[in-house]
Short mmCIF file of C-alpha atoms in Angstrom, two decimals:
data_model
loop_
_atom_site.label_atom_id
_atom_site.label_comp_id
_atom_site.label_asym_id
_atom_site.label_seq_id
_atom_site.Cartn_x
_atom_site.Cartn_y
_atom_site.Cartn_z
CA MET A 1 -0.10 100.54 106.17
CA GLY A 2 -3.35 99.11 107.26
CA THR A 3 -6.33 98.52 104.88
CA THR A 4 -8.76 100.61 106.95
CA ALA A 5 -10.11 103.68 105.58
CA ARG A 6 -9.81 105.47 108.90
CA PRO A 7 -6.70 105.48 111.07
CA ASP A 8 -7.14 103.11 113.67
CA PRO A 9 -3.97 103.06 115.67
CA PHE A 10 -2.98 100.41 118.31
CA VAL A 11 -1.88 102.35 121.28
CA LEU A 12 0.72 100.72 123.63
CA ASP A 13 2.31 102.64 126.38
CA GLU A 14 1.40 105.88 124.62
CA VAL A 15 3.12 104.49 121.35
CA GLU A 16 0.99 104.33 118.29
CA LEU A 17 1.47 101.44 116.01
CA SER A 18 -0.50 101.14 112.69
CA SER A 19 -0.22 97.29 112.64
CA ARG A 20 -2.14 95.19 114.97
CA LEU A 21 0.02 92.06 114.13
CA ILE A 22 2.91 91.51 116.39
CA MET A 23 5.33 89.01 114.84
CA GLY A 24 7.69 86.74 116.72
CA THR A 25 11.06 85.95 115.15
CA GLY A 26 11.50 82.43 116.42
CA GLY A 27 11.37 79.35 114.15
CA LEU A 28 13.08 80.22 110.91
CA SER A 29 16.70 79.08 110.18
CA SER A 30 17.32 81.67 107.48
CA LEU A 31 17.62 85.26 108.58
CA HIS A 32 16.88 86.28 104.89
CA THR A 33 13.55 84.56 104.85
CA LEU A 34 12.70 86.02 108.22
CA GLU A 35 13.30 89.48 107.05
CA ARG A 36 11.13 88.91 104.00
CA ALA A 37 8.38 87.50 106.23
CA LEU A 38 8.69 90.48 108.62
CA ARG A 39 8.37 92.81 105.76
CA ALA A 40 5.31 91.09 104.31
CA SER A 41 3.62 90.95 107.71
CA GLU A 42 4.13 94.77 108.02
CA THR A 43 4.58 94.21 111.74
CA GLU A 44 6.00 97.14 113.67
CA LEU A 45 6.83 95.31 116.83
CA THR A 46 8.56 91.89 117.11
CA THR A 47 9.59 89.60 119.96
CA VAL A 48 13.19 88.41 120.43
CA ALA A 49 14.76 86.02 123.10
CA LEU A 50 17.75 86.77 125.03
CA ARG A 51 20.62 84.25 124.95
CA ARG A 52 24.42 84.00 125.43
CA TYR A 53 26.33 85.85 122.74
CA THR A 54 28.00 83.69 120.19
CA PRO A 55 30.08 85.09 117.40
CA ARG A 56 28.53 84.58 113.89
CA GLN A 57 29.50 85.68 110.51
CA GLY A 58 27.44 88.09 108.38
CA ASP A 59 24.11 89.62 109.29
CA SER A 60 22.64 89.51 112.78
CA LEU A 61 19.00 89.58 113.91
CA PHE A 62 19.74 92.83 115.66
CA SER A 63 20.84 94.52 112.49
CA VAL A 64 17.85 93.20 110.52
CA LEU A 65 15.50 94.69 112.99
CA GLU A 66 17.45 97.99 113.12
CA ARG A 67 17.50 98.20 109.44
CA ASN A 68 13.69 97.66 109.12
CA ARG A 69 13.05 99.90 112.01
CA ILE A 70 10.87 97.31 113.77
CA ARG A 71 10.46 97.99 117.50
CA VAL A 72 11.82 95.17 119.73
CA LEU A 73 9.86 93.40 122.46
CA PRO A 74 12.48 91.19 124.44
CA ASN A 75 10.91 88.19 125.99
CA THR A 76 11.78 86.07 129.00
CA ALA A 77 11.16 82.68 127.28
CA GLY A 78 12.88 79.75 128.96
CA CYS A 79 12.42 81.27 132.47
CA TYR A 80 10.59 79.02 135.11
CA THR A 81 10.77 81.38 138.06
CA ALA A 82 10.01 85.04 138.73
CA ARG A 83 13.60 85.46 139.85
CA ASP A 84 15.01 84.15 136.38
CA ALA A 85 12.40 86.30 134.44
CA VAL A 86 13.27 89.48 136.33
CA LEU A 87 17.00 89.13 135.56
CA THR A 88 16.24 88.27 131.90
CA ALA A 89 14.08 91.27 131.68
CA GLU A 90 16.85 93.39 133.27
CA LEU A 91 19.24 92.11 130.60
CA GLY A 92 16.78 92.74 127.78
CA ARG A 93 16.33 96.37 129.00
CA GLU A 94 19.94 96.86 129.13
CA ALA A 95 20.72 95.13 125.73
CA LEU A 96 17.92 96.58 123.72
CA GLU A 97 17.30 99.94 125.39
CA THR A 98 13.57 99.39 126.00
CA ASP A 99 11.58 99.00 129.23
CA TRP A 100 8.94 96.82 127.32
CA VAL A 101 9.13 93.22 128.22
CA LYS A 102 7.06 90.09 127.12
CA LEU A 103 6.96 88.31 130.46
CA GLU A 104 6.80 84.63 129.94
CA VAL A 105 7.15 82.41 133.07
CA ILE A 106 6.72 78.81 131.91
CA ALA A 107 5.53 75.87 134.13
CA ASP A 108 7.00 72.91 132.32
CA GLU A 109 8.60 72.04 128.99
CA ASP A 110 5.74 69.79 127.73
CA THR A 111 3.00 72.24 127.76
CA LEU A 112 4.88 75.59 128.01
CA LEU A 113 1.88 76.76 129.89
CA PRO A 114 2.26 79.81 132.04
CA ASP A 115 3.01 79.40 135.72
CA VAL A 116 0.45 81.79 136.97
CA SER A 117 1.74 82.24 140.37
CA GLU A 118 5.34 83.16 139.31
CA LEU A 119 3.85 85.20 136.48
CA LEU A 120 1.94 87.38 138.96
CA GLU A 121 5.01 87.57 141.22
CA ALA A 122 7.28 88.67 138.32
CA THR A 123 4.72 91.28 137.14
CA GLU A 124 4.61 92.88 140.41
CA GLN A 125 8.37 93.02 140.70
CA LEU A 126 8.83 94.31 137.16
CA VAL A 127 6.30 97.02 137.45
CA ALA A 128 7.85 98.09 140.56
CA ARG A 129 11.15 98.33 138.53
CA GLY A 130 9.66 100.53 135.99
CA PHE A 131 9.02 97.94 133.27
CA LYS A 132 6.15 97.93 130.87
CA VAL A 133 5.01 94.39 131.27
CA PHE A 134 3.38 92.45 128.42
CA ALA A 135 2.05 89.46 130.26
CA TYR A 136 1.84 86.18 128.46
CA THR A 137 -0.92 84.38 130.35
CA SER A 138 -3.37 81.54 130.40
CA ASP A 139 -6.96 82.17 129.02
CA ASP A 140 -8.24 82.62 132.61
CA PRO A 141 -10.19 85.92 132.91
CA ALA A 142 -9.61 86.06 136.65
CA VAL A 143 -5.85 85.89 136.04
CA ALA A 144 -6.07 88.61 133.39
CA ARG A 145 -7.85 90.85 135.84
CA ARG A 146 -5.11 90.16 138.50
CA LEU A 147 -2.44 91.09 135.96
CA GLU A 148 -4.13 94.35 135.05
CA ASP A 149 -4.50 95.18 138.63
CA LEU A 150 -0.81 94.60 139.27
CA GLY A 151 -0.05 97.26 136.41
CA ALA A 152 0.62 95.16 133.30
CA THR A 153 0.69 97.26 130.20
CA ALA A 154 -1.01 94.52 128.12
CA VAL A 155 -2.56 91.14 128.86
CA MET A 156 -1.73 88.45 126.32
CA PRO A 157 -3.81 85.37 126.89
CA LEU A 158 -3.00 82.09 124.93
CA GLY A 159 -5.41 80.84 122.18
CA ALA A 160 -3.80 77.52 122.64
CA PRO A 161 -0.20 76.18 123.88
CA ILE A 162 2.74 77.65 122.16
CA GLY A 163 3.58 76.24 118.76
CA THR A 164 0.62 73.88 118.57
CA GLY A 165 -1.34 75.76 115.99
CA LEU A 166 -4.53 74.60 117.66
CA GLY A 167 -6.15 78.11 117.31
CA ILE A 168 -8.43 79.44 119.98
CA LEU A 169 -9.47 76.61 122.35
CA ASN A 170 -11.72 78.73 124.60
CA PRO A 171 -13.12 81.59 122.70
CA HIS A 172 -15.73 82.25 125.54
CA ASN A 173 -12.77 82.99 127.90
CA ILE A 174 -11.09 85.27 125.32
CA GLU A 175 -14.31 87.15 124.82
CA LEU A 176 -14.72 87.44 128.50
CA ILE A 177 -11.29 88.70 128.90
CA THR A 178 -11.45 91.35 126.10
CA SER A 179 -15.02 92.55 127.32
CA ARG A 180 -13.70 93.37 130.81
CA ALA A 181 -10.17 94.54 130.07
CA ARG A 182 -9.02 98.20 130.59
CA VAL A 183 -5.63 97.51 129.06
CA PRO A 184 -4.84 96.14 125.56
CA VAL A 185 -5.51 92.44 125.10
CA VAL A 186 -3.16 90.61 122.70
CA LEU A 187 -4.02 87.12 121.69
CA ASP A 188 -0.59 85.38 121.99
CA ALA A 189 0.26 81.75 121.12
CA GLY A 190 -1.69 79.00 119.36
CA ILE A 191 -2.55 80.66 116.03
CA GLY A 192 -2.19 78.18 113.20
CA THR A 193 -3.73 79.96 110.24
CA ALA A 194 -5.24 83.23 109.04
CA SER A 195 -8.91 82.61 109.98
CA GLU A 196 -7.87 82.08 113.64
CA ALA A 197 -6.04 85.45 113.74
CA ALA A 198 -9.18 87.11 112.31
CA TRP A 199 -11.33 85.32 114.85
CA ALA A 200 -9.16 86.59 117.71
CA MET A 201 -9.75 90.09 116.45
CA GLU A 202 -13.49 89.48 116.20
CA LEU A 203 -13.47 88.32 119.75
CA GLY A 204 -12.30 91.81 120.73
CA CYS A 205 -8.52 91.34 120.96
CA ASP A 206 -6.57 94.46 120.22
CA ALA A 207 -3.77 92.68 118.49
CA VAL A 208 -2.47 89.22 117.65
CA LEU A 209 1.06 87.87 118.39
CA LEU A 210 2.23 84.90 116.51
CA ALA A 211 5.53 83.44 115.27
CA SER A 212 5.43 79.67 114.48
CA ALA A 213 2.25 80.08 112.36
CA VAL A 214 4.24 82.25 109.89
CA THR A 215 7.94 81.01 110.51
CA ARG A 216 7.02 77.28 110.31
CA ALA A 217 4.65 77.60 107.37
CA GLN A 218 5.73 76.04 104.14
CA ASP A 219 5.71 79.51 102.50
CA PRO A 220 6.34 82.01 105.42
CA VAL A 221 6.17 85.11 103.28
CA ALA A 222 2.71 84.13 101.92
CA MET A 223 1.43 83.26 105.43
CA ALA A 224 2.88 86.53 106.71
CA THR A 225 0.82 88.44 104.12
CA ALA A 226 -2.17 86.25 104.95
CA MET A 227 -1.84 87.10 108.63
CA ARG A 228 -1.55 90.85 107.97
CA HIS A 229 -4.85 90.82 106.05
CA ALA A 230 -6.45 88.49 108.51
CA VAL A 231 -5.71 90.92 111.38
CA ALA A 232 -6.92 93.86 109.50
CA ALA A 233 -10.09 92.00 108.40
CA GLY A 234 -10.82 90.79 111.86
CA ARG A 235 -10.52 94.25 113.31
CA LEU A 236 -12.70 95.81 110.74
CA ALA A 237 -15.36 93.01 111.26
CA ALA A 238 -15.26 93.31 114.96
CA GLY A 239 -16.26 97.00 114.69
CA ALA A 240 -18.66 96.70 111.91
CA GLY A 241 -21.65 95.17 113.87
CA ARG A 242 -22.16 91.60 112.51
CA ILE A 243 -25.56 90.20 111.96
CA PRO A 244 -27.00 87.86 114.63
CA ALA A 245 -26.79 84.32 113.93
CA ARG A 246 -30.12 82.70 113.15
CA ARG A 247 -31.38 79.16 112.70
CA HIS A 248 -33.49 79.89 109.74
CA ALA A 249 -32.63 81.47 106.45
CA VAL A 250 -33.59 85.11 105.80
CA ALA A 251 -33.86 85.91 102.06
CA SER A 252 -31.96 88.91 100.85
CA SER A 253 -34.05 88.88 97.74
CA PRO A 254 -37.51 90.47 97.71
CA THR A 255 -40.19 87.97 98.95
CA THR A 256 -43.02 89.85 97.43
CA GLY A 257 -43.91 89.93 93.60
CA LEU A 258 -42.98 86.30 93.19
CA ILE A 259 -44.34 84.52 90.05
CA ALA A 260 -47.23 82.03 90.51
CA THR A 261 -46.17 78.49 91.12
CA ASP A 262 -47.96 75.24 92.13
CA ALA A 263 -46.28 75.43 95.63
CA SER A 264 -48.63 78.00 96.97
CA GLU A 265 -49.33 76.36 100.33
CA THR A 266 -48.45 78.46 103.29
CA VAL A 267 -45.37 77.32 105.11
CA ALA A 268 -44.84 78.06 108.74
CA ARG A 269 -41.95 80.45 109.13
CA GLY A 270 -40.21 82.18 111.96
CA ASP A 271 -37.08 81.63 114.01
CA TRP A 272 -36.78 78.84 116.45
CA ALA A 273 -37.68 79.40 119.96
CA PRO A 274 -34.68 79.89 122.17
CA THR A 275 -33.03 76.82 123.50
CA GLY A 276 -34.79 75.55 126.66
CA ALA A 277 -38.09 77.46 126.01
CA SER A 278 -41.19 75.49 125.46
CA ARG A 279 -42.29 75.18 121.81
CA MET B 1 45.43 86.34 136.21
CA PRO B 2 41.84 85.86 137.25
CA THR B 3 39.97 82.80 136.09
CA ILE B 4 36.44 83.49 135.32
CA THR B 5 33.48 81.63 133.82
CA LEU B 6 32.30 83.38 130.71
CA ASN B 7 29.12 82.18 129.05
CA GLY B 8 29.62 78.86 130.68
CA ALA B 9 33.17 78.30 129.77
CA PRO B 10 36.32 78.86 131.80
CA ARG B 11 38.45 81.78 130.87
CA VAL B 12 41.70 83.30 132.01
CA VAL B 13 41.95 87.00 131.68
CA SER B 14 44.63 89.47 132.40
CA GLY B 15 44.73 91.21 135.90
CA ASP B 16 43.58 94.70 134.68
CA THR B 17 40.51 93.50 132.56
CA THR B 18 37.28 95.37 132.81
CA ILE B 19 33.85 94.39 131.63
CA ILE B 20 33.99 96.71 128.67
CA ASP B 21 37.31 94.83 127.55
CA LEU B 22 35.47 91.54 127.90
CA VAL B 23 32.46 92.77 125.88
CA SER B 24 34.62 94.38 123.24
CA GLN B 25 36.77 91.05 122.69
CA THR B 26 33.62 88.99 122.72
CA ALA B 27 31.77 91.13 120.10
CA ALA B 28 35.05 91.87 118.30
CA ARG B 29 34.07 95.53 118.13
CA PRO B 30 35.74 98.67 119.61
CA LEU B 31 33.73 100.38 122.23
CA ALA B 32 33.76 103.87 123.57
CA SER B 33 34.14 104.20 127.38
CA ASP B 34 30.39 104.54 127.62
CA GLY B 35 30.01 101.20 125.98
CA ARG B 36 28.81 102.51 122.61
CA PRO B 37 30.26 100.83 119.62
CA LEU B 38 32.91 103.12 117.80
CA ASP B 39 31.86 101.62 114.49
CA GLY B 40 28.25 102.97 114.82
CA GLY B 41 25.01 101.14 115.05
CA GLY B 42 23.71 99.51 118.11
CA LEU B 43 25.43 96.91 120.31
CA GLY B 44 22.38 94.91 121.60
CA MET B 45 24.40 93.26 124.33
CA ALA B 46 23.90 93.12 128.09
CA VAL B 47 26.18 91.64 130.88
CA ALA B 48 25.41 89.95 134.10
CA VAL B 49 28.08 89.26 136.77
CA ASP B 50 27.10 86.63 139.35
CA ALA B 51 23.46 86.99 138.38
CA ALA B 52 23.27 90.86 138.56
CA VAL B 53 23.05 93.13 135.58
CA VAL B 54 26.01 95.61 135.14
CA PRO B 55 24.57 98.74 133.40
CA ARG B 56 26.60 99.67 130.16
CA SER B 57 27.50 102.95 131.91
CA ARG B 58 29.60 101.02 134.41
CA TRP B 59 31.38 98.55 132.18
CA SER B 60 34.53 100.63 131.80
CA ARG B 61 34.75 100.98 135.67
CA THR B 62 33.87 97.33 136.64
CA PRO B 63 36.92 95.06 137.05
CA VAL B 64 36.75 91.36 136.25
CA LEU B 65 37.53 89.50 139.31
CA GLU B 66 38.64 85.94 140.18
CA GLY B 67 35.88 83.32 140.29
CA GLN B 68 33.23 85.43 138.71
CA THR B 69 30.47 84.06 136.70
CA ILE B 70 29.82 86.44 133.73
CA GLU B 71 27.10 86.14 131.07
CA ILE B 72 27.15 88.16 128.03
CA ILE B 73 23.84 88.10 126.24
CA THR B 74 22.34 89.34 122.96
CA ALA B 75 18.92 89.19 121.14
CA VAL B 76 18.33 86.08 119.29
CA GLN B 77 15.25 84.82 117.32
CA GLY B 78 12.42 83.96 119.58
CA GLY B 79 8.63 84.06 120.03
#
């Protein structure tokens, strides 16, 4: 349940989610802790990777997600070419019975930054094959627009490189993307702590996708709870019409009826002239 | 007795093996001919033969052939 008074569903491909936090499942060695963190986050959509099947004892990720009725968004992590990404997406669709895919086509291992040309190529092919493409992309507004034009279901710009926890390195670009987008924008990757998730929402993002910030935190369950609140808070703030930032203080207490003091000289007041204007 | 490469390792299978047999053995779960687990619940697995996906509906009709590279995948934790 969200903390908003009014229902404010997040609609993706005609599916209504009440949570605007998408939590990835990577980065925790304990499935039990992952399950507790997922529950604390109240996420309704989570990403998974696709890898060779290896027999394991006891609980599986698949059964954890089934049990908690969390919708699955398979990713194409580890793919460097459109060709590999398309095959991985096809496997995900077959294994998980969803045509949603988080499309990730990576340029190199050190930065894990998206390879934009392969990404655009893969988006075009997957859309043609009936996939709902959630495109993990750079924070470039021009690329975001191209992805939209190619039929992406959601555009997911990075705040910072995957797993860095550097937050939102180019808030101007993120705001530009959200202000022009006609599809949902999900801030994906880079979030380190709750304030950054709230900020993403204030910049106009429709949702936040994060994994490491929770799964690699010292207390993943506490951080998952923090992220849930942060995303809800940021969403509310984004719609609440914040006050303009000013350079001078504005008293919130009455400025009339003040008692007499010695400091009765008139002090010049007023906001500063805009930057660049003559004083 | 075809020799295949299953998830990166060589494997010898009997001559009449189909994809559904391979999946059932790998998952250690009995499967209906449509690929659904007989023990209930989801399966969460997919198969690619020589880099092409074989849909679940065709598993029971797809023979395993000499020299094929077969990948059986599932969902794992990931961002």
